[in-house]
XYZ file of C-alpha atoms in Angstrom:
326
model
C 7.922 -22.962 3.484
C 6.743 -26.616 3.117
C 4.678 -25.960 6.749
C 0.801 -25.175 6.025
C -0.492 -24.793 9.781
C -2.930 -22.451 10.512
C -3.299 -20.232 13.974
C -6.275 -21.295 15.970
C -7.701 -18.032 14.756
C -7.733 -18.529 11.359
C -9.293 -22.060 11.340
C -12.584 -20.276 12.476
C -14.343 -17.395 10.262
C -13.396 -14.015 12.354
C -15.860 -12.792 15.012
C -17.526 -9.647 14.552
C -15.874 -7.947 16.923
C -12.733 -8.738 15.025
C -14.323 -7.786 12.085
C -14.879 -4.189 13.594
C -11.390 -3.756 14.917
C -9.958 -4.425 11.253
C -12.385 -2.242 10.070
C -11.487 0.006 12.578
C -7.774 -0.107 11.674
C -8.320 0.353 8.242
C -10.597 3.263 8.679
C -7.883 5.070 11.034
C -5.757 4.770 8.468
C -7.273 5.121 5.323
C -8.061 8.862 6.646
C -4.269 9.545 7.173
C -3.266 11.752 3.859
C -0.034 10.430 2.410
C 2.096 10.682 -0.971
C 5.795 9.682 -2.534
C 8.361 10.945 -0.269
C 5.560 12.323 2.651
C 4.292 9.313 4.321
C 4.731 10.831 7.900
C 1.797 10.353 9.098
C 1.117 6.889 7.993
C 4.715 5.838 9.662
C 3.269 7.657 12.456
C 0.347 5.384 12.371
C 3.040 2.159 12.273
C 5.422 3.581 15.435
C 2.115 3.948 17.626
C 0.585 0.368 16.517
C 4.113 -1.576 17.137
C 4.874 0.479 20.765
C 1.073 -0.117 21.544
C 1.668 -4.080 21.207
C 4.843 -3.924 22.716
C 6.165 -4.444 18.763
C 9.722 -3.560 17.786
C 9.399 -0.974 15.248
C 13.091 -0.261 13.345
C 13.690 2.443 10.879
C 16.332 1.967 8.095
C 18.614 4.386 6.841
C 16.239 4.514 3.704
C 13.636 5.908 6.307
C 11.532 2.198 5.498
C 9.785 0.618 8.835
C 10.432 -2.678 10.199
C 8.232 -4.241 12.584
C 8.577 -7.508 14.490
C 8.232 -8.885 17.655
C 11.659 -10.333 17.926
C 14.788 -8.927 20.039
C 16.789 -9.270 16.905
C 15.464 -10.491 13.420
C 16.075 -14.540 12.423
C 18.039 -15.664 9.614
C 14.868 -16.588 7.924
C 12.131 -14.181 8.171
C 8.734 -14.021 6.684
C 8.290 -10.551 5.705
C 5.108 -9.075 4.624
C 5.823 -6.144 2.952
C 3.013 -3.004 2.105
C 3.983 0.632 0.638
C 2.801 3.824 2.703
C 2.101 5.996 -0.333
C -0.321 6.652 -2.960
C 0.152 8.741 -6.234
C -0.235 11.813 -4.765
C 1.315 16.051 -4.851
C 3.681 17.637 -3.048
C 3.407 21.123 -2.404
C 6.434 22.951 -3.455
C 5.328 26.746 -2.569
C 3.318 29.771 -3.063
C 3.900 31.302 -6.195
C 1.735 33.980 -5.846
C -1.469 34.829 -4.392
C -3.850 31.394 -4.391
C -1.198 30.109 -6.960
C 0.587 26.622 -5.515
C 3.305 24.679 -7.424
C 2.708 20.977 -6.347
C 5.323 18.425 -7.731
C 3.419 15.426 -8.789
C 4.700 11.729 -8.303
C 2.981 8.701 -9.780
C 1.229 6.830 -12.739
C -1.388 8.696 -14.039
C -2.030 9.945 -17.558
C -1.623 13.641 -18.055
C -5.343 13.820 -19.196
C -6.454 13.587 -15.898
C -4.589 17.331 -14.215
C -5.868 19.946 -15.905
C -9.361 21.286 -14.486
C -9.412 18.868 -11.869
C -10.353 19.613 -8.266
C -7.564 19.124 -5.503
C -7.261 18.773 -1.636
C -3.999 19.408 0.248
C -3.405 18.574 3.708
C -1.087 20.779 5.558
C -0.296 19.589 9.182
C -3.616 19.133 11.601
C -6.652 18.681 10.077
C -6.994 21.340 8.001
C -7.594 20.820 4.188
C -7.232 23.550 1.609
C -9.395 22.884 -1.819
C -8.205 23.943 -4.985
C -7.968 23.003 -8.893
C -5.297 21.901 -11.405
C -5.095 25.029 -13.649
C -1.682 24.018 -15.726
C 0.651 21.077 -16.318
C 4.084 23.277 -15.647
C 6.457 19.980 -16.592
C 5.726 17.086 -18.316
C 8.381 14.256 -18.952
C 8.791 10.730 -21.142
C 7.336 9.576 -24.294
C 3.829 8.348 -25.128
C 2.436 6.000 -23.912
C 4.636 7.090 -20.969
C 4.142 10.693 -20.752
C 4.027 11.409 -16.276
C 3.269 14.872 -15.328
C 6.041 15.776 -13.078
C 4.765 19.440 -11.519
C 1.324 21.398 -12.149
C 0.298 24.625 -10.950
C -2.756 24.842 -8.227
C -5.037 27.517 -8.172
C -5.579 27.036 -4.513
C -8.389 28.917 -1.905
C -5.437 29.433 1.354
C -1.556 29.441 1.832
C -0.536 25.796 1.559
C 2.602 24.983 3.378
C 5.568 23.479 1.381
C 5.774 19.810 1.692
C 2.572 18.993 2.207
C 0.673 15.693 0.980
C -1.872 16.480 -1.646
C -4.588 14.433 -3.460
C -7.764 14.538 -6.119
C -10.392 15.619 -3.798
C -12.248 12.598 -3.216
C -13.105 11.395 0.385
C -9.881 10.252 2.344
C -12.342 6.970 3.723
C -16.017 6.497 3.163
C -17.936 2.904 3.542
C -21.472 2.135 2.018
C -23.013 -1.204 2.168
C -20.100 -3.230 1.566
C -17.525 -1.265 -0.502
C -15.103 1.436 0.296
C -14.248 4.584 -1.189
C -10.674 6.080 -0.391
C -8.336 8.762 -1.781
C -5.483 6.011 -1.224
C -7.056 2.681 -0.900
C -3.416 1.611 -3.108
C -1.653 0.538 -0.860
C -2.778 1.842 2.405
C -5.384 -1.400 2.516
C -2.252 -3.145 1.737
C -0.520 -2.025 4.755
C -3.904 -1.941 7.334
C -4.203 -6.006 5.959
C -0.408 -6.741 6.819
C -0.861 -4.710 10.308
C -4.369 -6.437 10.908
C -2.900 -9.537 10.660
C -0.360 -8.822 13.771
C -2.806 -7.134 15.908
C -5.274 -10.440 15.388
C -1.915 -12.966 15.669
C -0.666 -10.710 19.329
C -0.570 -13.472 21.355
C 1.188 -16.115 19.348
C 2.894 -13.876 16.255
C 5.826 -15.940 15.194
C 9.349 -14.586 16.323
C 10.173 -14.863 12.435
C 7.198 -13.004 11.201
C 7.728 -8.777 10.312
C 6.367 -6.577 8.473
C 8.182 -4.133 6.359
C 6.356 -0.673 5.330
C 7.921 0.822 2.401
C 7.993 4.492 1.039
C 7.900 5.885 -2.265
C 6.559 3.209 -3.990
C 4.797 5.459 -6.506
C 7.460 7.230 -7.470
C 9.644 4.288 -9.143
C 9.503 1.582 -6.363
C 12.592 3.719 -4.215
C 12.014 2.463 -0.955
C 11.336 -1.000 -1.569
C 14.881 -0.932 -4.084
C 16.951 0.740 -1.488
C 15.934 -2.001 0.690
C 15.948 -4.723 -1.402
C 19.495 -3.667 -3.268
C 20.433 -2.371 0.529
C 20.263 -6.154 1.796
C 18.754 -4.511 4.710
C 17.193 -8.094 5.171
C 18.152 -11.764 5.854
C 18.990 -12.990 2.552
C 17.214 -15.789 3.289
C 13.959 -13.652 3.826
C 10.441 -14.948 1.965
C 9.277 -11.618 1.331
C 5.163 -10.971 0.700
C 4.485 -8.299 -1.290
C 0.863 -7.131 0.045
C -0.804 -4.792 -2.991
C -3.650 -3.736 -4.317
C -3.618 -4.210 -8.421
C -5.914 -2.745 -11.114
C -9.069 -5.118 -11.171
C -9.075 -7.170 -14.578
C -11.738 -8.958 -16.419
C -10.609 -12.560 -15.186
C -9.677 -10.690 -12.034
C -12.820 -9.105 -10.486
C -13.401 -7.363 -7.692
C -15.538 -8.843 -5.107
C -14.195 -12.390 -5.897
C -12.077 -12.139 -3.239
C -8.512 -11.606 -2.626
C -5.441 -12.543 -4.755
C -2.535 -15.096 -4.708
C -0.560 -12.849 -7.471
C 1.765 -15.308 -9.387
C 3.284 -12.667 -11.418
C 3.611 -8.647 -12.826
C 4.113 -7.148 -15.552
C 8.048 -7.226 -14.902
C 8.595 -10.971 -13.765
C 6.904 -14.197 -11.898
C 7.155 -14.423 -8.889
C 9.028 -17.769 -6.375
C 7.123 -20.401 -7.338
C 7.867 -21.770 -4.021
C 6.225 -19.649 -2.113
C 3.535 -18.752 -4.656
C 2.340 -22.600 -3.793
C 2.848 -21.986 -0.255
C 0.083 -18.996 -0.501
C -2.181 -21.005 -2.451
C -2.229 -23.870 -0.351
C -2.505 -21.454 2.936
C -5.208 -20.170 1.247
C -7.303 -23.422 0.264
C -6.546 -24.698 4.100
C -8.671 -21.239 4.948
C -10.939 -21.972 2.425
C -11.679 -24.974 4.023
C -12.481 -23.966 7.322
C -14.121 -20.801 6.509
C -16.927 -21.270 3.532
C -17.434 -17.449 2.897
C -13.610 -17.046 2.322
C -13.174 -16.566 -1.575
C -9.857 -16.305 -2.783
C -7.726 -16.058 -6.286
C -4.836 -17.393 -8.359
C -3.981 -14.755 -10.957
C -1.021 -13.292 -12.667
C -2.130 -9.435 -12.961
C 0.109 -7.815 -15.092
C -1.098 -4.159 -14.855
C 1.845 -2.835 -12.919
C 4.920 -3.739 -11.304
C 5.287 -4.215 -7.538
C 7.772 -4.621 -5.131
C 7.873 -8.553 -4.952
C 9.978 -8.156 -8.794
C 12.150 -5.236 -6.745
C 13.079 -8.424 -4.231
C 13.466 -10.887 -6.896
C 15.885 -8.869 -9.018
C 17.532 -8.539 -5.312
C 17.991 -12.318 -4.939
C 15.601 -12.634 -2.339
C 12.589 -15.686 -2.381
C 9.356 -12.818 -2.828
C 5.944 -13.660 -4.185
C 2.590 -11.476 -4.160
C -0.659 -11.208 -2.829
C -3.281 -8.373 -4.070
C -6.647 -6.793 -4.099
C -8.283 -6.244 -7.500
C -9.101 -2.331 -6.878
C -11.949 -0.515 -9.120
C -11.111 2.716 -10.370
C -7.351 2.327 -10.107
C -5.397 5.727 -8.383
C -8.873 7.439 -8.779
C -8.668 7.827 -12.587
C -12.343 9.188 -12.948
């Protein structure tokens, strides 16, 4: 990656109208519900953006998206890699009259369930409201104690295996910050896809993006493909995340080169390759802000790719309110 030049488009600040179709992207699919295991309708969302390019959009036999504009992918890829779920429910059945079991998959302490109001989103539009009346399993240890199923007292029939969520707007903008149900990692993935539709004309043959699933739920998709070799193993794989916001990593200072997680650092190869993309932006654009942090708050799939063998390094944005805790 010793290479540092810059598309045409990216040695200018972006245009407004630019500006408004990333927006617009994001917006599309901030609104899409998704959780562990039901990401449907944000792979959806993928299949229509690649065939509406003229993109190649591959699914693996772990059900993970690959998107690239090559016949065939190169020995030596640059990957960009997003997840297409959020800690989320998913709604096992009726048990009863307005009485839903909902399995629950991802990081969230179990003080948060009980009393808590709920949205599902069975197939359409159509949201059903309800709240958290009971933690029905709870598994681990403190401090890692997960809630693993809860029972919903819910206001309609809720089909099984549908995507459910706190209910908190699915996308809402005012002044200059967002507020999503699943901003973690669905920005992630609307950055990664933002950056094709703005690069159409000259994307690199060796440039994909993949979108994993199940990320929540213990990193699955992004393992199986990782441990899978379902890339080059002479990939550089991106890991494109949003990460709990921390005191020497702010929100609204602008995005992050991430260095490092919790689990392990990241290539320090490419990690310099990033930051020195990212000062050449810098110097072009003077409202570009950007970040060198290790934020070791979680783990993310760039450690999955590492323990694979694979060259992987991060980028994030610090989030507020991480997985809608309050």
């Amino acid at each position: 990656m010793a290479r540092n030049d810059l598309p045409d488009i990216v040695r200018q600040p972006l245009t407004d109208s630019a500006r408004r179709r990333c927006l617009d992207l994001l917006a599309d699919l901030l609104r899409r519900p998704t959780a562990p295991f039901v990401e449907d309708r944000v792979l959806d969302f993928v299949r229509d953006f690649a065939r509406d390019r003229g993109l190649r959009c591959d699914a693996d036999r772990f059900g993970n998206l690959l998107v690239h504009a090559a016949r065939k992918l190169p020995s030596r890829p640059l990957v960009i890699m997003a997840h297409a779920d959020h800690p989320g429910f998913v709604a096992r059945g009726m048990d009863g009259p307005g009485r839903l079991l909902a399995d629950w998959h991802g990081g969230v302490e179990p003080d948060y369930f009980v009393g808590t109001p709920v949205r599902f989103h069975p197939a359409g539009d159509k949201s059903v409201r309800g709240t958290v009346r009971k933690i029905v399993r709870i598994e681990g240890e403190p401090p890692r104690r997960r809630v693993r199923q809860v029972l919903v007292e819910i206001k309609d029939d809720v089909p099984a295996g549908s995507p459910g969520g706190w209910d908190v707007p699915l996308f809402r903008i005012r002044d200059r910050r967002i507020d999503a149900l699943a901003i973690d990692d669905l920005a992630g993935l609307a950055a990664a896809l933002a950056a094709f539709d703005l690069l159409a004309k000259s994307l690199p043959s060796h440039a994909a993006v993949l979108v994993t699933r199940a990320e929540e739920a213990g990193l699955i998709g992004a393992s199986a493909a990782a441990f899978g070799k379902v890339l080059p193993g002479e990939s550089a794989v991106i890991s494109v995340e949003c990460s709990q916001a921390q005191p020497e990593a702010p929100a609204r200072s602008g995005p992050i080169v991430r260095i490092g997680d919790r689990a392990s650092i990241f290539d320090p190869d490419l990690s310099d390759w990033l930051c020195r993309t990212a000062s050449q932006i810098a110097r072009h654009d003077d409202s570009f802000g950007w970040q060198r942090k290790l934020m070791p708050g979680g783990t993310c799939e760039a450690s999955v790719f590492r323990a694979a063998g694979y060259r992987a390094a991060g980028l994030c944005i610090p989030l507020g309110n991480y997985h809608n805790r309050d």
